[in-house]
Amino acid sequence: MAVNKWYPVYTNPRAEKKAYEALMSKGINVYLPLHRQLKQWSDRRKWVEEPFLKSYLFVYIAEQEQAEVLMTKGISRFLYFSGKPAVMPDKQIHELKLLMASPYELEITEEDLQPGEKIKIKAGALKGMTGEIVSRRSQKQLILRLESIGYSIIVNVAASLIERF
């Protein structure tokens, strides 16, 4: 029996939402992390849902379904790690979904953030998550590394909500 796993896929530039719709119409379980952002035009401002990770989607498929995903309009390629398609642990997808649903202001960076002090969130919507403290703009911030896709996520969390371990 085929085992489904989460695979990160790379989309064509600015094609995340169309690729998401195309995969959904094929019956493929797909996750597109979106966040609200205030956009400014010359004549107005508007809240819009933007992809959180530019050019990335996550598909929950069996290995033999990879070709079907690649034949989808807007999909560029699978991400590879050590010569094989990268697999995201269920826990990381779950944590990403928790982050996207949290009331915290999120920021994404491609910087290679250096490891710091290990911490655990002890209260709130992100209770139980672990990460590292990084000092930026003189605030304590939680860093959750999603190493399979090469990004780090920065979350503003009050120092009173974290504990060392």
JSON list of C-alpha atoms in Angstrom, two decimals:
[
{"chain": "A", "resi": 1, "resn": "MET", "atom": "CA", "xyz": [0.00, 0.00, 0.00]},
{"chain": "A", "resi": 2, "resn": "ALA", "atom": "CA", "xyz": [1.29, 3.46, -0.92]},
{"chain": "A", "resi": 3, "resn": "VAL", "atom": "CA", "xyz": [2.21, 5.77, 1.93]},
{"chain": "A", "resi": 4, "resn": "ASN", "atom": "CA", "xyz": [1.44, 9.46, 1.52]},
{"chain": "A", "resi": 5, "resn": "LYS", "atom": "CA", "xyz": [4.07, 12.00, 2.53]},
{"chain": "A", "resi": 6, "resn": "TRP", "atom": "CA", "xyz": [4.34, 15.79, 2.41]},
{"chain": "A", "resi": 7, "resn": "TYR", "atom": "CA", "xyz": [6.56, 16.98, -0.44]},
{"chain": "A", "resi": 8, "resn": "PRO", "atom": "CA", "xyz": [7.51, 20.63, -1.02]},
{"chain": "A", "resi": 9, "resn": "VAL", "atom": "CA", "xyz": [7.13, 21.63, -4.66]},
{"chain": "A", "resi": 10, "resn": "TYR", "atom": "CA", "xyz": [8.43, 24.71, -6.41]},
{"chain": "A", "resi": 11, "resn": "THR", "atom": "CA", "xyz": [5.97, 26.67, -8.55]},
{"chain": "A", "resi": 12, "resn": "ASN", "atom": "CA", "xyz": [6.50, 29.04, -11.42]},
{"chain": "A", "resi": 13, "resn": "PRO", "atom": "CA", "xyz": [6.90, 32.65, -10.23]},
{"chain": "A", "resi": 14, "resn": "ARG", "atom": "CA", "xyz": [3.64, 34.13, -8.87]},
{"chain": "A", "resi": 15, "resn": "ALA", "atom": "CA", "xyz": [1.73, 30.94, -9.80]},
{"chain": "A", "resi": 16, "resn": "GLU", "atom": "CA", "xyz": [1.15, 29.54, -6.31]},
{"chain": "A", "resi": 17, "resn": "LYS", "atom": "CA", "xyz": [-2.62, 30.13, -6.18]},
{"chain": "A", "resi": 18, "resn": "LYS", "atom": "CA", "xyz": [-3.28, 28.87, -9.74]},
{"chain": "A", "resi": 19, "resn": "ALA", "atom": "CA", "xyz": [-1.13, 25.78, -9.16]},
{"chain": "A", "resi": 20, "resn": "TYR", "atom": "CA", "xyz": [-2.98, 25.20, -5.87]},
{"chain": "A", "resi": 21, "resn": "GLU", "atom": "CA", "xyz": [-6.36, 25.35, -7.67]},
{"chain": "A", "resi": 22, "resn": "ALA", "atom": "CA", "xyz": [-5.13, 23.03, -10.44]},
{"chain": "A", "resi": 23, "resn": "LEU", "atom": "CA", "xyz": [-3.88, 20.45, -7.92]},
{"chain": "A", "resi": 24, "resn": "MET", "atom": "CA", "xyz": [-7.14, 20.67, -5.94]},
{"chain": "A", "resi": 25, "resn": "SER", "atom": "CA", "xyz": [-9.16, 20.06, -9.12]},
{"chain": "A", "resi": 26, "resn": "LYS", "atom": "CA", "xyz": [-7.13, 16.87, -9.65]},
{"chain": "A", "resi": 27, "resn": "GLY", "atom": "CA", "xyz": [-8.09, 15.70, -6.16]},
{"chain": "A", "resi": 28, "resn": "ILE", "atom": "CA", "xyz": [-4.57, 16.09, -4.78]},
{"chain": "A", "resi": 29, "resn": "ASN", "atom": "CA", "xyz": [-4.22, 17.07, -1.11]},
{"chain": "A", "resi": 30, "resn": "VAL", "atom": "CA", "xyz": [-2.27, 20.33, -1.22]},
{"chain": "A", "resi": 31, "resn": "TYR", "atom": "CA", "xyz": [-1.37, 23.01, 1.33]},
{"chain": "A", "resi": 32, "resn": "LEU", "atom": "CA", "xyz": [-0.65, 26.63, 0.42]},
{"chain": "A", "resi": 33, "resn": "PRO", "atom": "CA", "xyz": [0.26, 28.75, 3.47]},
{"chain": "A", "resi": 34, "resn": "LEU", "atom": "CA", "xyz": [-1.34, 32.19, 3.03]},
{"chain": "A", "resi": 35, "resn": "HIS", "atom": "CA", "xyz": [-1.10, 35.32, 5.17]},
{"chain": "A", "resi": 36, "resn": "ARG", "atom": "CA", "xyz": [-2.97, 38.62, 5.07]},
{"chain": "A", "resi": 37, "resn": "GLN", "atom": "CA", "xyz": [-0.99, 41.60, 3.90]},
{"chain": "A", "resi": 38, "resn": "LEU", "atom": "CA", "xyz": [-1.96, 45.23, 3.45]},
{"chain": "A", "resi": 39, "resn": "LYS", "atom": "CA", "xyz": [-1.16, 46.27, -0.15]},
{"chain": "A", "resi": 40, "resn": "GLN", "atom": "CA", "xyz": [-0.81, 49.89, -1.18]},
{"chain": "A", "resi": 41, "resn": "TRP", "atom": "CA", "xyz": [-1.75, 51.09, -4.66]},
{"chain": "A", "resi": 42, "resn": "SER", "atom": "CA", "xyz": [-1.68, 54.67, -5.89]},
{"chain": "A", "resi": 43, "resn": "ASP", "atom": "CA", "xyz": [-5.44, 55.05, -5.35]},
{"chain": "A", "resi": 44, "resn": "ARG", "atom": "CA", "xyz": [-6.24, 52.64, -2.49]},
{"chain": "A", "resi": 45, "resn": "ARG", "atom": "CA", "xyz": [-5.11, 50.21, 0.18]},
{"chain": "A", "resi": 46, "resn": "LYS", "atom": "CA", "xyz": [-6.47, 46.67, 0.45]},
{"chain": "A", "resi": 47, "resn": "TRP", "atom": "CA", "xyz": [-5.93, 43.55, 2.55]},
{"chain": "A", "resi": 48, "resn": "VAL", "atom": "CA", "xyz": [-4.96, 40.58, 0.34]},
{"chain": "A", "resi": 49, "resn": "GLU", "atom": "CA", "xyz": [-4.09, 36.94, 0.96]},
{"chain": "A", "resi": 50, "resn": "GLU", "atom": "CA", "xyz": [-0.50, 36.39, -0.21]},
{"chain": "A", "resi": 51, "resn": "PRO", "atom": "CA", "xyz": [1.54, 33.16, -0.29]},
{"chain": "A", "resi": 52, "resn": "PHE", "atom": "CA", "xyz": [3.69, 33.06, 2.84]},
{"chain": "A", "resi": 53, "resn": "LEU", "atom": "CA", "xyz": [6.49, 31.09, 1.19]},
{"chain": "A", "resi": 54, "resn": "LYS", "atom": "CA", "xyz": [7.00, 32.51, -2.31]},
{"chain": "A", "resi": 55, "resn": "SER", "atom": "CA", "xyz": [6.91, 29.81, -5.03]},
{"chain": "A", "resi": 56, "resn": "TYR", "atom": "CA", "xyz": [6.24, 26.93, -2.61]},
{"chain": "A", "resi": 57, "resn": "LEU", "atom": "CA", "xyz": [3.34, 24.51, -2.16]},
{"chain": "A", "resi": 58, "resn": "PHE", "atom": "CA", "xyz": [3.17, 21.29, -0.16]},
{"chain": "A", "resi": 59, "resn": "VAL", "atom": "CA", "xyz": [1.52, 18.18, -1.60]},
{"chain": "A", "resi": 60, "resn": "TYR", "atom": "CA", "xyz": [0.47, 15.13, 0.42]},
{"chain": "A", "resi": 61, "resn": "ILE", "atom": "CA", "xyz": [0.91, 12.27, -2.03]},
{"chain": "A", "resi": 62, "resn": "ALA", "atom": "CA", "xyz": [2.29, 8.79, -2.56]},
{"chain": "A", "resi": 63, "resn": "GLU", "atom": "CA", "xyz": [5.63, 8.61, -4.39]},
{"chain": "A", "resi": 64, "resn": "GLN", "atom": "CA", "xyz": [3.98, 7.28, -7.58]},
{"chain": "A", "resi": 65, "resn": "GLU", "atom": "CA", "xyz": [1.80, 10.42, -7.82]},
{"chain": "A", "resi": 66, "resn": "GLN", "atom": "CA", "xyz": [4.81, 12.71, -8.36]},
{"chain": "A", "resi": 67, "resn": "ALA", "atom": "CA", "xyz": [4.48, 12.63, -12.16]},
{"chain": "A", "resi": 68, "resn": "GLU", "atom": "CA", "xyz": [0.84, 13.77, -11.92]},
{"chain": "A", "resi": 69, "resn": "VAL", "atom": "CA", "xyz": [1.93, 16.72, -9.77]},
{"chain": "A", "resi": 70, "resn": "LEU", "atom": "CA", "xyz": [4.68, 17.66, -12.23]},
{"chain": "A", "resi": 71, "resn": "MET", "atom": "CA", "xyz": [2.18, 17.61, -15.12]},
{"chain": "A", "resi": 72, "resn": "THR", "atom": "CA", "xyz": [0.12, 20.28, -13.36]},
{"chain": "A", "resi": 73, "resn": "LYS", "atom": "CA", "xyz": [0.11, 23.79, -14.81]},
{"chain": "A", "resi": 74, "resn": "GLY", "atom": "CA", "xyz": [2.17, 26.13, -12.63]},
{"chain": "A", "resi": 75, "resn": "ILE", "atom": "CA", "xyz": [4.31, 23.44, -10.99]},
{"chain": "A", "resi": 76, "resn": "SER", "atom": "CA", "xyz": [8.00, 23.73, -11.78]},
{"chain": "A", "resi": 77, "resn": "ARG", "atom": "CA", "xyz": [9.69, 20.90, -9.87]},
{"chain": "A", "resi": 78, "resn": "PHE", "atom": "CA", "xyz": [10.05, 18.99, -6.63]},
{"chain": "A", "resi": 79, "resn": "LEU", "atom": "CA", "xyz": [12.69, 20.13, -4.18]},
{"chain": "A", "resi": 80, "resn": "TYR", "atom": "CA", "xyz": [15.52, 17.65, -3.79]},
{"chain": "A", "resi": 81, "resn": "PHE", "atom": "CA", "xyz": [17.63, 16.74, -0.79]},
{"chain": "A", "resi": 82, "resn": "SER", "atom": "CA", "xyz": [20.54, 14.28, -1.17]},
{"chain": "A", "resi": 83, "resn": "GLY", "atom": "CA", "xyz": [19.39, 13.31, -4.68]},
{"chain": "A", "resi": 84, "resn": "LYS", "atom": "CA", "xyz": [15.82, 12.42, -3.69]},
{"chain": "A", "resi": 85, "resn": "PRO", "atom": "CA", "xyz": [12.64, 14.52, -3.50]},
{"chain": "A", "resi": 86, "resn": "ALA", "atom": "CA", "xyz": [12.62, 16.28, -0.12]},
{"chain": "A", "resi": 87, "resn": "VAL", "atom": "CA", "xyz": [10.03, 15.04, 2.36]},
{"chain": "A", "resi": 88, "resn": "MET", "atom": "CA", "xyz": [8.55, 17.29, 5.04]},
{"chain": "A", "resi": 89, "resn": "PRO", "atom": "CA", "xyz": [7.78, 15.60, 8.37]},
{"chain": "A", "resi": 90, "resn": "ASP", "atom": "CA", "xyz": [4.08, 15.73, 9.29]},
{"chain": "A", "resi": 91, "resn": "LYS", "atom": "CA", "xyz": [5.09, 17.59, 12.48]},
{"chain": "A", "resi": 92, "resn": "GLN", "atom": "CA", "xyz": [6.63, 20.47, 10.48]},
{"chain": "A", "resi": 93, "resn": "ILE", "atom": "CA", "xyz": [3.53, 20.86, 8.30]},
{"chain": "A", "resi": 94, "resn": "HIS", "atom": "CA", "xyz": [1.38, 20.77, 11.45]},
{"chain": "A", "resi": 95, "resn": "GLU", "atom": "CA", "xyz": [3.58, 23.44, 13.09]},
{"chain": "A", "resi": 96, "resn": "LEU", "atom": "CA", "xyz": [3.45, 25.59, 9.94]},
{"chain": "A", "resi": 97, "resn": "LYS", "atom": "CA", "xyz": [-0.36, 25.37, 9.95]},
{"chain": "A", "resi": 98, "resn": "LEU", "atom": "CA", "xyz": [-0.37, 26.37, 13.65]},
{"chain": "A", "resi": 99, "resn": "LEU", "atom": "CA", "xyz": [1.86, 29.33, 12.89]},
{"chain": "A", "resi": 100, "resn": "MET", "atom": "CA", "xyz": [-0.34, 30.48, 10.02]},
{"chain": "A", "resi": 101, "resn": "ALA", "atom": "CA", "xyz": [-3.43, 30.27, 12.27]},
{"chain": "A", "resi": 102, "resn": "SER", "atom": "CA", "xyz": [-1.76, 32.10, 15.17]},
{"chain": "A", "resi": 103, "resn": "PRO", "atom": "CA", "xyz": [-2.42, 35.77, 15.94]},
{"chain": "A", "resi": 104, "resn": "TYR", "atom": "CA", "xyz": [1.30, 36.52, 15.87]},
{"chain": "A", "resi": 105, "resn": "GLU", "atom": "CA", "xyz": [2.85, 38.75, 13.24]},
{"chain": "A", "resi": 106, "resn": "LEU", "atom": "CA", "xyz": [5.07, 36.54, 11.09]},
{"chain": "A", "resi": 107, "resn": "GLU", "atom": "CA", "xyz": [8.08, 37.48, 9.04]},
{"chain": "A", "resi": 108, "resn": "ILE", "atom": "CA", "xyz": [10.09, 35.20, 6.75]},
{"chain": "A", "resi": 109, "resn": "THR", "atom": "CA", "xyz": [13.78, 35.40, 6.06]},
{"chain": "A", "resi": 110, "resn": "GLU", "atom": "CA", "xyz": [16.22, 33.52, 3.87]},
{"chain": "A", "resi": 111, "resn": "GLU", "atom": "CA", "xyz": [19.09, 34.57, 6.09]},
{"chain": "A", "resi": 112, "resn": "ASP", "atom": "CA", "xyz": [21.16, 31.74, 7.49]},
{"chain": "A", "resi": 113, "resn": "LEU", "atom": "CA", "xyz": [20.29, 32.46, 11.12]},
{"chain": "A", "resi": 114, "resn": "GLN", "atom": "CA", "xyz": [22.90, 31.23, 13.56]},
{"chain": "A", "resi": 115, "resn": "PRO", "atom": "CA", "xyz": [21.85, 28.81, 16.29]},
{"chain": "A", "resi": 116, "resn": "GLY", "atom": "CA", "xyz": [21.18, 30.45, 19.64]},
{"chain": "A", "resi": 117, "resn": "GLU", "atom": "CA", "xyz": [19.65, 29.56, 22.94]},
{"chain": "A", "resi": 118, "resn": "LYS", "atom": "CA", "xyz": [17.09, 26.74, 22.76]},
{"chain": "A", "resi": 119, "resn": "ILE", "atom": "CA", "xyz": [13.63, 27.68, 24.05]},
{"chain": "A", "resi": 120, "resn": "LYS", "atom": "CA", "xyz": [10.11, 26.30, 24.34]},
{"chain": "A", "resi": 121, "resn": "ILE", "atom": "CA", "xyz": [6.86, 28.26, 24.24]},
{"chain": "A", "resi": 122, "resn": "LYS", "atom": "CA", "xyz": [4.98, 27.67, 27.50]},
{"chain": "A", "resi": 123, "resn": "ALA", "atom": "CA", "xyz": [1.65, 29.41, 26.77]},
{"chain": "A", "resi": 124, "resn": "GLY", "atom": "CA", "xyz": [-0.58, 30.67, 23.98]},
{"chain": "A", "resi": 125, "resn": "ALA", "atom": "CA", "xyz": [-1.50, 29.29, 20.57]},
{"chain": "A", "resi": 126, "resn": "LEU", "atom": "CA", "xyz": [2.06, 28.06, 19.95]},
{"chain": "A", "resi": 127, "resn": "LYS", "atom": "CA", "xyz": [2.43, 26.29, 23.32]},
{"chain": "A", "resi": 128, "resn": "GLY", "atom": "CA", "xyz": [4.87, 23.39, 23.16]},
{"chain": "A", "resi": 129, "resn": "MET", "atom": "CA", "xyz": [6.77, 24.56, 20.07]},
{"chain": "A", "resi": 130, "resn": "THR", "atom": "CA", "xyz": [10.53, 24.69, 20.36]},
{"chain": "A", "resi": 131, "resn": "GLY", "atom": "CA", "xyz": [13.04, 26.90, 18.65]},
{"chain": "A", "resi": 132, "resn": "GLU", "atom": "CA", "xyz": [15.92, 29.27, 19.12]},
{"chain": "A", "resi": 133, "resn": "ILE", "atom": "CA", "xyz": [16.14, 32.87, 20.33]},
{"chain": "A", "resi": 134, "resn": "VAL", "atom": "CA", "xyz": [17.59, 35.43, 17.95]},
{"chain": "A", "resi": 135, "resn": "SER", "atom": "CA", "xyz": [17.95, 39.10, 18.86]},
{"chain": "A", "resi": 136, "resn": "ARG", "atom": "CA", "xyz": [16.61, 41.43, 16.15]},
{"chain": "A", "resi": 137, "resn": "ARG", "atom": "CA", "xyz": [15.44, 45.00, 16.61]},
{"chain": "A", "resi": 138, "resn": "SER", "atom": "CA", "xyz": [16.08, 44.50, 20.33]},
{"chain": "A", "resi": 139, "resn": "GLN", "atom": "CA", "xyz": [13.18, 42.04, 20.73]},
{"chain": "A", "resi": 140, "resn": "LYS", "atom": "CA", "xyz": [13.24, 38.39, 21.68]},
{"chain": "A", "resi": 141, "resn": "GLN", "atom": "CA", "xyz": [11.93, 36.36, 18.76]},
{"chain": "A", "resi": 142, "resn": "LEU", "atom": "CA", "xyz": [11.31, 32.65, 18.27]},
{"chain": "A", "resi": 143, "resn": "ILE", "atom": "CA", "xyz": [12.97, 31.02, 15.30]},
{"chain": "A", "resi": 144, "resn": "LEU", "atom": "CA", "xyz": [11.47, 27.81, 13.92]},
{"chain": "A", "resi": 145, "resn": "ARG", "atom": "CA", "xyz": [13.70, 26.23, 11.33]},
{"chain": "A", "resi": 146, "resn": "LEU", "atom": "CA", "xyz": [12.06, 24.46, 8.40]},
{"chain": "A", "resi": 147, "resn": "GLU", "atom": "CA", "xyz": [15.32, 23.06, 7.11]},
{"chain": "A", "resi": 148, "resn": "SER", "atom": "CA", "xyz": [13.79, 20.92, 4.37]},
{"chain": "A", "resi": 149, "resn": "ILE", "atom": "CA", "xyz": [12.91, 24.07, 2.44]},
{"chain": "A", "resi": 150, "resn": "GLY", "atom": "CA", "xyz": [15.80, 26.29, 3.47]},
{"chain": "A", "resi": 151, "resn": "TYR", "atom": "CA", "xyz": [13.82, 28.98, 5.29]},
{"chain": "A", "resi": 152, "resn": "SER", "atom": "CA", "xyz": [13.59, 30.16, 8.86]},
{"chain": "A", "resi": 153, "resn": "ILE", "atom": "CA", "xyz": [10.40, 31.68, 10.23]},
{"chain": "A", "resi": 154, "resn": "ILE", "atom": "CA", "xyz": [10.60, 34.57, 12.68]},
{"chain": "A", "resi": 155, "resn": "VAL", "atom": "CA", "xyz": [7.73, 34.97, 15.13]},
{"chain": "A", "resi": 156, "resn": "ASN", "atom": "CA", "xyz": [7.42, 37.85, 17.59]},
{"chain": "A", "resi": 157, "resn": "VAL", "atom": "CA", "xyz": [6.72, 36.22, 20.96]},
{"chain": "A", "resi": 158, "resn": "ALA", "atom": "CA", "xyz": [6.73, 37.91, 24.34]},
{"chain": "A", "resi": 159, "resn": "ALA", "atom": "CA", "xyz": [9.67, 36.81, 26.50]},
{"chain": "A", "resi": 160, "resn": "SER", "atom": "CA", "xyz": [7.21, 35.93, 29.29]},
{"chain": "A", "resi": 161, "resn": "LEU", "atom": "CA", "xyz": [5.78, 33.16, 27.08]},
{"chain": "A", "resi": 162, "resn": "ILE", "atom": "CA", "xyz": [9.03, 31.27, 26.65]},
{"chain": "A", "resi": 163, "resn": "GLU", "atom": "CA", "xyz": [11.23, 29.13, 28.86]},
{"chain": "A", "resi": 164, "resn": "ARG", "atom": "CA", "xyz": [14.77, 27.78, 28.47]},
{"chain": "A", "resi": 165, "resn": "PHE", "atom": "CA", "xyz": [15.44, 24.07, 28.25]}
]
